[in-house]
N, CA and C atoms as an extended XYZ file, in Angstrom:
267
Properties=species:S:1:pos:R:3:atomname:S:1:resname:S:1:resid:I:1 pbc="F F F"
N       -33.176       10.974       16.943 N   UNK     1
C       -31.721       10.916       16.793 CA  UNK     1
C       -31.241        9.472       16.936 C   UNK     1
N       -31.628        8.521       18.250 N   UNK     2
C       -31.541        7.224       18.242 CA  UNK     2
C       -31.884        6.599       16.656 C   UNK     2
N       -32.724        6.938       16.310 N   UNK     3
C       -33.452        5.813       14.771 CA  UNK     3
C       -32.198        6.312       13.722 C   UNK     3
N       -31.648        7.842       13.567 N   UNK     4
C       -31.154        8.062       12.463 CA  UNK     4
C       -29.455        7.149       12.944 C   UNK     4
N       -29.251        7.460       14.180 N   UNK     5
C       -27.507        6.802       14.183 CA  UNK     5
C       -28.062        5.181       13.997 C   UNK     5
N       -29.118        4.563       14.638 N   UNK     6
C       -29.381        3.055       13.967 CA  UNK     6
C       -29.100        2.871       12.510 C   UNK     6
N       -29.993        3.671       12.082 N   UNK     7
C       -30.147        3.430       10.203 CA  UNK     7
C       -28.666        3.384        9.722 C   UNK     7
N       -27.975        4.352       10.717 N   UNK     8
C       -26.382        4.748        9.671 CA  UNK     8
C       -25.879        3.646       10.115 C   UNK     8
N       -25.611        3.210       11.156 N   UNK     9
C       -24.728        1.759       12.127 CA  UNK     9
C       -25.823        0.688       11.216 C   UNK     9
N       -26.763        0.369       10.939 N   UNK    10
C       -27.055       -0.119       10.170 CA  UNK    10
C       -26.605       -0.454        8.848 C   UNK    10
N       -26.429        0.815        8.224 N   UNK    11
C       -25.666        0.940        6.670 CA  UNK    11
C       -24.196        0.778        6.533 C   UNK    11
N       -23.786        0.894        7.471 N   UNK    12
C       -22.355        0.300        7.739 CA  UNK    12
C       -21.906       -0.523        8.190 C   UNK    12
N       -22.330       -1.292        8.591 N   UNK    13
C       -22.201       -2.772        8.836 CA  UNK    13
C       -21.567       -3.650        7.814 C   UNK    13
N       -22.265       -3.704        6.893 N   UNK    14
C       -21.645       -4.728        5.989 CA  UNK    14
C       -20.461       -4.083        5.584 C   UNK    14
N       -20.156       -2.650        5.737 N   UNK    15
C       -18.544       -2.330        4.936 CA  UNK    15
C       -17.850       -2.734        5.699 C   UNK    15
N       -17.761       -2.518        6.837 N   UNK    16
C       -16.857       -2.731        8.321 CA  UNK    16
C       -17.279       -4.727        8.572 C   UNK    16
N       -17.855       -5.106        8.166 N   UNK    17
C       -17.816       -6.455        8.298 CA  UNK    17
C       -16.573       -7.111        6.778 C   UNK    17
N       -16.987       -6.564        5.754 N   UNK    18
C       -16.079       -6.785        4.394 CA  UNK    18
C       -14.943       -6.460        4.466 C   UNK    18
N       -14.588       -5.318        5.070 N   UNK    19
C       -12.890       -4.776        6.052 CA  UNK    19
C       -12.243       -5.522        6.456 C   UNK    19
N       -13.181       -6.145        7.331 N   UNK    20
C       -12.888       -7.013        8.721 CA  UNK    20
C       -12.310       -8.044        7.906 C   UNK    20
N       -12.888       -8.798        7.294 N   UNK    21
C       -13.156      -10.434        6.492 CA  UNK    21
C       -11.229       -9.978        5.745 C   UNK    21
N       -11.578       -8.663        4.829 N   UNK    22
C       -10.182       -8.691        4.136 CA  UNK    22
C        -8.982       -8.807        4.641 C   UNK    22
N        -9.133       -8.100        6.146 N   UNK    23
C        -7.954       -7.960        6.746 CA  UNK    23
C        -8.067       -9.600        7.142 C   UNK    23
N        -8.621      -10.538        7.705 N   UNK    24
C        -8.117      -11.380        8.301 CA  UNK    24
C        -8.132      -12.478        6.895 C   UNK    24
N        -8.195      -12.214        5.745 N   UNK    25
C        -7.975      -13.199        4.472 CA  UNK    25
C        -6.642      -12.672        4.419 C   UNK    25
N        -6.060      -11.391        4.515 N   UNK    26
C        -4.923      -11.541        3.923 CA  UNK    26
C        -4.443      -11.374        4.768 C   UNK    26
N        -4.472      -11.123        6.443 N   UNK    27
C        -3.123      -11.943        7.203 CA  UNK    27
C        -3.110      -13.438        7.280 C   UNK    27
N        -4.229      -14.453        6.805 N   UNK    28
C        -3.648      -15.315        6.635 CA  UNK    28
C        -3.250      -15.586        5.709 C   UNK    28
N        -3.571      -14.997        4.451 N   UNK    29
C        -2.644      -15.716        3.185 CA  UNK    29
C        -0.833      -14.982        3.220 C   UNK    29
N        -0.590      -13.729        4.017 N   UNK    30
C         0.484      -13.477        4.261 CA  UNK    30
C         1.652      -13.671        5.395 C   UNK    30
N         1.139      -14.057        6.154 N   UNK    31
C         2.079      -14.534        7.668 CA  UNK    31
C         1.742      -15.949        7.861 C   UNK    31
N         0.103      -17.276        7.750 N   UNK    32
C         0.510      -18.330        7.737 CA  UNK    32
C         0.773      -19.134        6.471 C   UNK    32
N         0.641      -18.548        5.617 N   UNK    33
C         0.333      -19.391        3.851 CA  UNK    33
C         1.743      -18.638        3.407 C   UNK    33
N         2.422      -17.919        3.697 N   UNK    34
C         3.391      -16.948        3.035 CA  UNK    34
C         3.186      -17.058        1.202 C   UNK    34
N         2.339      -16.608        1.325 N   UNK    35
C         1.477      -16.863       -0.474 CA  UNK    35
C         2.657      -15.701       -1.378 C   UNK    35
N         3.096      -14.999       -0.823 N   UNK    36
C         3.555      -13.715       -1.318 CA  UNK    36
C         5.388      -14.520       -2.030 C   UNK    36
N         5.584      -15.367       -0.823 N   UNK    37
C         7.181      -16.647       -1.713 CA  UNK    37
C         6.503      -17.066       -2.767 C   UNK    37
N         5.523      -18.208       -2.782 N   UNK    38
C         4.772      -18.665       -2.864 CA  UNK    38
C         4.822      -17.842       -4.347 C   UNK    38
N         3.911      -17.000       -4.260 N   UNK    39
C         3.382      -16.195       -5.811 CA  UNK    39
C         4.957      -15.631       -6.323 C   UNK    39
N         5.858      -15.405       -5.483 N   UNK    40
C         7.426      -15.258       -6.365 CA  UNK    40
C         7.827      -16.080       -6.505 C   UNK    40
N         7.516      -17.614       -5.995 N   UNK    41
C         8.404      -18.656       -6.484 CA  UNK    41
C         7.818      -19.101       -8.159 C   UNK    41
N         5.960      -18.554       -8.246 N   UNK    42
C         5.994      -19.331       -9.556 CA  UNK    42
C         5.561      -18.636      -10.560 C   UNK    42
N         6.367      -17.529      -10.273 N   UNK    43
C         6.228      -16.309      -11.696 CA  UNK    43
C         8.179      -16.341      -12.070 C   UNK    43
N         8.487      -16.613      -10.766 N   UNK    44
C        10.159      -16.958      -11.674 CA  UNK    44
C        10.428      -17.683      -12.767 C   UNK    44
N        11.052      -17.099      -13.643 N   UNK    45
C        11.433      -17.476      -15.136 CA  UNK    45
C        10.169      -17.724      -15.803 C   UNK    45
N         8.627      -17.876      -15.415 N   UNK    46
C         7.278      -17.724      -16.381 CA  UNK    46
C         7.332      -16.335      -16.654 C   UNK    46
N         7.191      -15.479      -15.592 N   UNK    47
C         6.529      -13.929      -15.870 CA  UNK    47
C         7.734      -12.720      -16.423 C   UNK    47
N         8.095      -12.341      -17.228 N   UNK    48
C         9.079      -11.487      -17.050 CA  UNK    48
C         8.748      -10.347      -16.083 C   UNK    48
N         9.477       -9.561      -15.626 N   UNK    49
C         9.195       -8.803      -14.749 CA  UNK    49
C         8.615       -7.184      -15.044 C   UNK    49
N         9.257       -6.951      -16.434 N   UNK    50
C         8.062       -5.741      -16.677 CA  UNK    50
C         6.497       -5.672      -16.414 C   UNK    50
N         6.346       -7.208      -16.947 N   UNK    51
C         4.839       -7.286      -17.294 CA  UNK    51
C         4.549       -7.064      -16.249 C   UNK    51
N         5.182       -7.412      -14.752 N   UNK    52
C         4.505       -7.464      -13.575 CA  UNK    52
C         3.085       -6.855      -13.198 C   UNK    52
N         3.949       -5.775      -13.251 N   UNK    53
C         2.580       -4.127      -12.876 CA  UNK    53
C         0.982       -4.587      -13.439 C   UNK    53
N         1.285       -4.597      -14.317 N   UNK    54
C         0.090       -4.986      -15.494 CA  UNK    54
C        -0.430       -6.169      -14.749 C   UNK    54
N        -0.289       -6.909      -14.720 N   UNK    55
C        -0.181       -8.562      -14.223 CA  UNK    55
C        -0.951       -8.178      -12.601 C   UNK    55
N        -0.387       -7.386      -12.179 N   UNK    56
C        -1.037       -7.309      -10.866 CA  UNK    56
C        -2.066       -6.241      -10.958 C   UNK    56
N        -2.593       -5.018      -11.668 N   UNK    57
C        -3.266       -4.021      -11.977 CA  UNK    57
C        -4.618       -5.124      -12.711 C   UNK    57
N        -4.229       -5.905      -13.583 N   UNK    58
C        -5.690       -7.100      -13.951 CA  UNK    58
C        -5.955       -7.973      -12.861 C   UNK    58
N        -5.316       -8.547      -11.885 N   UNK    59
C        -5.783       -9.200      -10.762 CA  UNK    59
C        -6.330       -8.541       -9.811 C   UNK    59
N        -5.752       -7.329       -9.608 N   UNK    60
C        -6.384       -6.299       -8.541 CA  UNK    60
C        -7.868       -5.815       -9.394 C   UNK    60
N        -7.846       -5.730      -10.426 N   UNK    61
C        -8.946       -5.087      -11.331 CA  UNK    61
C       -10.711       -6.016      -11.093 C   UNK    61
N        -9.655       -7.468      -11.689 N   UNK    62
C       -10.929       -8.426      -11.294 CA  UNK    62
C       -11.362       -8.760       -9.756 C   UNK    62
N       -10.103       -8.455       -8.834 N   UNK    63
C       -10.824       -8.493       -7.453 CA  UNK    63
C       -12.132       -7.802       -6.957 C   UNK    63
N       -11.449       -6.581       -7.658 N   UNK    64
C       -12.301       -4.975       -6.857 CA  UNK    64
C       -13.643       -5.425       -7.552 C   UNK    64
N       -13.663       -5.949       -9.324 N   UNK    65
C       -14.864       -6.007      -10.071 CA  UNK    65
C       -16.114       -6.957       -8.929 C   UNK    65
N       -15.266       -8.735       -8.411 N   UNK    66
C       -16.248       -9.332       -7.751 CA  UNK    66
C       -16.214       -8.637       -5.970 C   UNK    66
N       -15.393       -8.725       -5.722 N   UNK    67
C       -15.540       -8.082       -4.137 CA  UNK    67
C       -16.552       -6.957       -4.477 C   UNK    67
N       -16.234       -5.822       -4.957 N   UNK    68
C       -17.373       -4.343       -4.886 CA  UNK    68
C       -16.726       -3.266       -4.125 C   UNK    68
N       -15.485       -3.585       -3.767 N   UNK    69
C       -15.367       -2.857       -2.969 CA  UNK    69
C       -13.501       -2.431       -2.672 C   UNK    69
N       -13.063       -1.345       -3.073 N   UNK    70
C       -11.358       -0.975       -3.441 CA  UNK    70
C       -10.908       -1.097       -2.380 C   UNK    70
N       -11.420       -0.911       -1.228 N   UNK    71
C       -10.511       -0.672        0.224 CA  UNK    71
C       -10.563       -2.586        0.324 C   UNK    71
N       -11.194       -3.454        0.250 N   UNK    72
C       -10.782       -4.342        0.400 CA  UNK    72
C        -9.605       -5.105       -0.511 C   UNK    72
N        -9.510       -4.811       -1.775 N   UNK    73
C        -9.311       -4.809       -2.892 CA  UNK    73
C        -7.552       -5.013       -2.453 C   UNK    73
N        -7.489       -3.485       -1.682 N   UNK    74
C        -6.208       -3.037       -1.389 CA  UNK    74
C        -5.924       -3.684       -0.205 C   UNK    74
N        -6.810       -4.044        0.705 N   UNK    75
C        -6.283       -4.802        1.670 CA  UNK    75
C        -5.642       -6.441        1.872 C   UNK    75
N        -6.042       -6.969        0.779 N   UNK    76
C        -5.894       -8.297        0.320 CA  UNK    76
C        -4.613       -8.215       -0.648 C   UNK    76
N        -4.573       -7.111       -1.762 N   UNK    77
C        -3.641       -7.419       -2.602 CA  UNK    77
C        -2.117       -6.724       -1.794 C   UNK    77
N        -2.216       -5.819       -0.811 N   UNK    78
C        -1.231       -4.973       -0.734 CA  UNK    78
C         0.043       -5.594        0.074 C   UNK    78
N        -0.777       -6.308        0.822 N   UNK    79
C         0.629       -7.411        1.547 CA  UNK    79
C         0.927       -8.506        0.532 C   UNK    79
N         0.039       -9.152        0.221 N   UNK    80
C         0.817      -10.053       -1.061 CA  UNK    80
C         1.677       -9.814       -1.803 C   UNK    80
N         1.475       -8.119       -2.461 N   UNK    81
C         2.029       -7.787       -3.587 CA  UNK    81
C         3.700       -7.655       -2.738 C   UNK    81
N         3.508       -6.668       -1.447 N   UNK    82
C         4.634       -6.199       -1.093 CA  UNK    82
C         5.548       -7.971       -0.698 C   UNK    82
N         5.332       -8.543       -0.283 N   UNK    83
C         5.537       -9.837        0.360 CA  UNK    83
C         6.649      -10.854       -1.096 C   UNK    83
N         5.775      -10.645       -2.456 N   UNK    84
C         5.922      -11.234       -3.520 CA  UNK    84
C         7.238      -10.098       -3.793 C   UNK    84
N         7.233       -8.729       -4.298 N   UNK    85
C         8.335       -8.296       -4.165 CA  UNK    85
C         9.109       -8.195       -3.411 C   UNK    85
N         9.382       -8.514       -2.129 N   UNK    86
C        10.468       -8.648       -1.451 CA  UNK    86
C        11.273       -9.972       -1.546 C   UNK    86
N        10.273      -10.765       -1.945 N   UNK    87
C        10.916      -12.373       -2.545 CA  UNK    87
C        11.581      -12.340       -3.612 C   UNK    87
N        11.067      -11.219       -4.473 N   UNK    88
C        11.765      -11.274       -5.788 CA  UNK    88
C        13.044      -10.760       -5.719 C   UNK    88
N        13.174      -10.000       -4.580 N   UNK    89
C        14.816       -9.236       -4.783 CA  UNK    89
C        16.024      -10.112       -4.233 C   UNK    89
């Protein structure tokens, strides 16, 4: 029973380490970098705002493609995104 909970705490490691890493990339790109003004200050008057969705659905797309992994995916893009729309209003 010891060897099988090793193997599993073993196999999970690297997800719960990649978690870890996302959450602390995107509290700093959102509370000290405020990337989220930042990414609304320089899509004003470039991006129209329909396209947005789209615009963020291909950045989130190519994240998840190199990361490997959606829960990080979402953890990195989801404060930015919310952060960037609240700038926009």
């Amino acid at each position: 029973i010891v060897h099988n909970a090793q193997r599993g705490i073993d196999l999970t490691k690297s997800s719960i380490f990649l978690l870890y890493f996302a959450y602390v990339f995107s509290s700093l790109l959102t509370n000290n970098l405020a990337a989220g003004a930042y990414l609304a200050q320089l899509i004003t008057g470039v991006l129209p705002l329909f396209i947005l969705p789209v615009a963020i659905f291909l950045t989130s797309t190519a994240i998840a493609a190199s990361i490997g992994s959606s829960w990080s995916t979402i953890a990195v893009m989801l404060p930015l995104v919310v952060h960037m729309l609240i700038a926009l209003t």
